[in-house]
């Protein structure tokens, strides 16, 4: 079946597997294409922006995921999670003379939301979207970690600085997509590695420097093997801890990497999947960053789940999730929800609800069931009213400012988002909107040209001083113009002979994020011409890849790649 997207007007296919899932979930087929659906969901998530917003109860300015201009109200998270207030006290009757989304918008601006998505965190005020983290600073999308500065999308890790997409690792710096490793620096796509520097796509390697595509190696420099003594001598000559040397090494590594093929997608142990960064998963289509997921389509950043469509961010023992974001941990049968977790089931159009079930259009509930617009009903009355509301949503749809029609079966309209484009993750993954960068008001204590080349030239007096960002807000990294160094990160730099960075944490974050392939895929074909890989001439395998053509990567199919790097 071919549909036309209400938003971009492009045609998109609704396949038989899709229709079977929609029937199972008792929802109509979508009227927005997969990409516009993802954009709409990301408008409802803020992954790494912190603001100061007035707390509804005290009037104090506190850290908040919601920008100060947002119409939503907030409670400080400890108070929000307490029993000192009752979200059901905000309950209202459903008004059949008004559209569902019009009434939901009013409720959204009335019931206080939790200032940030934080649970069981210690000394981590400058963080968000975190569970069970300790001593985290400007770190986001985190779980079960401690002593992290400037981390994003990490779990089970400790004592790291400037990491992105990192799991079960410690003492790492400037890494992207690193798993089960220790002492990995300036490296990407590495697993089970120890003391590895400036490397890419290495597995089970120890004491390697500037290496690519290695497996089970040690004492290698630019893929050449040395004795232990030779290795230590050569590395001492290559790296002296200066910022200039780091720049030279990175340039050399970037050129060296061009000599090596890459697998058309990041992933392994999969069966029947398309997308990127997919691991140990089955029957996955057009999805991104999935681990241990079965039967999924149009999903992003989900772990340990099954039977999910249009599901973004989280997972963990969850199933039958549709058009939802920031929901997870033992959740089932969620539709059109945001920030609902844990152990919730049979929720529809709910926001910030936890350990709740059988509720429709509710906000801020905890351990509740059979509620509509935060009002309690009996089981029988709940199902009767729910059916009437769904019927009314279809007969009296909400019409957006752009003329899009919203009945039952569509996620929240973009114009209801409490973040807006600029403060949402949509501005990270979908470039092109208007981003206002306010001119820096900070007067630097240390200017870029005065920042010493090596950490040995710096003492503890630098802690807390304002350092000028070298990018000077001339980049597209939402540069803030200046930054400070914390005591925790300074000790890390001193321990591993790493110089103070010259750019702010935002610039560093977006530079790492640029290593992430886009979520848009294209057709590709294997470029392998090595006949010992079982083919004559160029391999005939074709695939779907997320690598951009302009990245000029030598793409191999999985079989050719395995033979090349084994």
Short mmCIF file of N, CA, C and O in Angstrom, two decimals, residues 40 67 79 82 108 149 159 170 215 247 253 262 279 319 331 340 385 409 421-422 429 436 444-445 474 512 517 562:
data_model
loop_
_atom_site.label_atom_id
_atom_site.label_comp_id
_atom_site.label_asym_id
_atom_site.label_seq_id
_atom_site.Cartn_x
_atom_site.Cartn_y
_atom_site.Cartn_z
N UNK A 40 9.21 14.17 14.04
CA UNK A 40 8.16 14.57 14.98
C UNK A 40 8.44 14.03 16.37
O UNK A 40 8.26 14.74 17.37
N UNK A 67 13.20 24.56 28.23
CA UNK A 67 13.70 25.94 28.18
C UNK A 67 12.79 26.90 28.94
O UNK A 67 11.60 26.62 29.14
N UNK A 79 11.24 16.43 44.61
CA UNK A 79 9.87 16.71 45.03
C UNK A 79 8.88 16.06 44.07
O UNK A 79 7.85 15.51 44.51
N UNK A 82 8.20 12.56 44.91
CA UNK A 82 7.69 12.31 46.26
C UNK A 82 6.17 12.14 46.25
O UNK A 82 5.51 12.35 45.23
N UNK A 108 -1.20 19.63 29.52
CA UNK A 108 0.26 19.60 29.50
C UNK A 108 0.84 20.87 30.12
O UNK A 108 1.91 20.83 30.74
N UNK A 149 33.02 12.91 32.75
CA UNK A 149 32.89 14.29 32.29
C UNK A 149 32.60 14.29 30.79
O UNK A 149 33.29 13.62 30.01
N UNK A 159 35.28 6.80 35.10
CA UNK A 159 36.55 7.54 34.99
C UNK A 159 36.91 7.83 33.53
O UNK A 159 38.01 7.52 33.06
N UNK A 170 36.39 1.95 30.92
CA UNK A 170 36.91 2.87 31.93
C UNK A 170 38.20 3.51 31.45
O UNK A 170 38.92 2.96 30.61
N UNK A 215 42.82 -7.33 14.71
CA UNK A 215 42.18 -8.32 15.57
C UNK A 215 43.25 -9.07 16.37
O UNK A 215 44.21 -9.60 15.79
N UNK A 247 47.49 16.82 16.86
CA UNK A 247 46.94 17.24 15.58
C UNK A 247 47.64 16.55 14.42
O UNK A 247 47.01 16.09 13.46
N UNK A 253 46.61 9.62 10.87
CA UNK A 253 45.68 8.50 11.03
C UNK A 253 44.53 8.61 10.03
O UNK A 253 44.12 7.59 9.43
N UNK A 262 35.80 -0.68 4.94
CA UNK A 262 34.90 -0.73 6.09
C UNK A 262 33.71 -1.63 5.73
O UNK A 262 33.34 -1.74 4.55
N UNK A 279 23.19 -4.77 16.43
CA UNK A 279 23.95 -5.90 16.97
C UNK A 279 23.00 -6.94 17.57
O UNK A 279 22.02 -6.60 18.24
N UNK A 319 8.22 -4.45 24.92
CA UNK A 319 7.66 -5.03 23.70
C UNK A 319 6.33 -4.35 23.38
O UNK A 319 5.70 -3.72 24.22
N UNK A 331 8.35 -2.27 29.77
CA UNK A 331 7.10 -1.65 29.32
C UNK A 331 6.49 -2.47 28.19
O UNK A 331 7.20 -3.05 27.38
N UNK A 340 7.66 7.71 29.54
CA UNK A 340 6.89 6.79 30.40
C UNK A 340 7.74 5.58 30.73
O UNK A 340 8.15 4.83 29.84
N UNK A 385 -15.36 5.15 27.96
CA UNK A 385 -14.99 6.52 27.60
C UNK A 385 -13.84 6.51 26.59
O UNK A 385 -13.83 7.33 25.66
N UNK A 409 -4.11 7.71 16.22
CA UNK A 409 -3.13 6.95 15.46
C UNK A 409 -1.90 7.74 15.09
O UNK A 409 -0.93 7.18 14.57
N UNK A 421 11.89 23.17 18.22
CA UNK A 421 12.98 22.60 17.42
C UNK A 421 14.35 22.85 18.04
O UNK A 421 15.16 21.94 18.20
N UNK A 422 14.62 24.07 18.44
CA UNK A 422 15.97 24.45 18.86
C UNK A 422 16.45 23.70 20.09
O UNK A 422 17.63 23.35 20.20
N UNK A 429 19.70 15.80 14.85
CA UNK A 429 19.63 14.76 13.82
C UNK A 429 19.02 15.24 12.51
O UNK A 429 19.15 14.58 11.48
N UNK A 436 19.56 29.80 17.09
CA UNK A 436 20.10 31.08 17.56
C UNK A 436 21.26 30.82 18.51
O UNK A 436 21.11 30.13 19.50
N UNK A 444 37.21 35.96 29.01
CA UNK A 444 38.14 34.87 29.33
C UNK A 444 39.23 35.29 30.31
O UNK A 444 39.74 36.42 30.25
N UNK A 445 39.57 34.38 31.18
CA UNK A 445 40.77 34.54 32.01
C UNK A 445 41.99 34.08 31.23
O UNK A 445 43.11 34.55 31.47
N UNK A 474 32.38 30.61 15.63
CA UNK A 474 32.38 30.73 14.17
C UNK A 474 32.00 29.41 13.50
O UNK A 474 31.93 29.34 12.28
N UNK A 512 32.48 14.88 17.77
CA UNK A 512 32.32 13.42 17.91
C UNK A 512 31.05 12.94 17.22
O UNK A 512 31.04 11.88 16.59
N UNK A 517 27.10 7.89 11.53
CA UNK A 517 26.49 7.88 10.22
C UNK A 517 25.08 8.46 10.28
O UNK A 517 24.41 8.37 11.32
N UNK A 562 34.73 -9.75 6.60
CA UNK A 562 35.19 -10.74 7.59
C UNK A 562 36.48 -11.41 7.13
O UNK A 562 37.40 -11.65 7.91
#
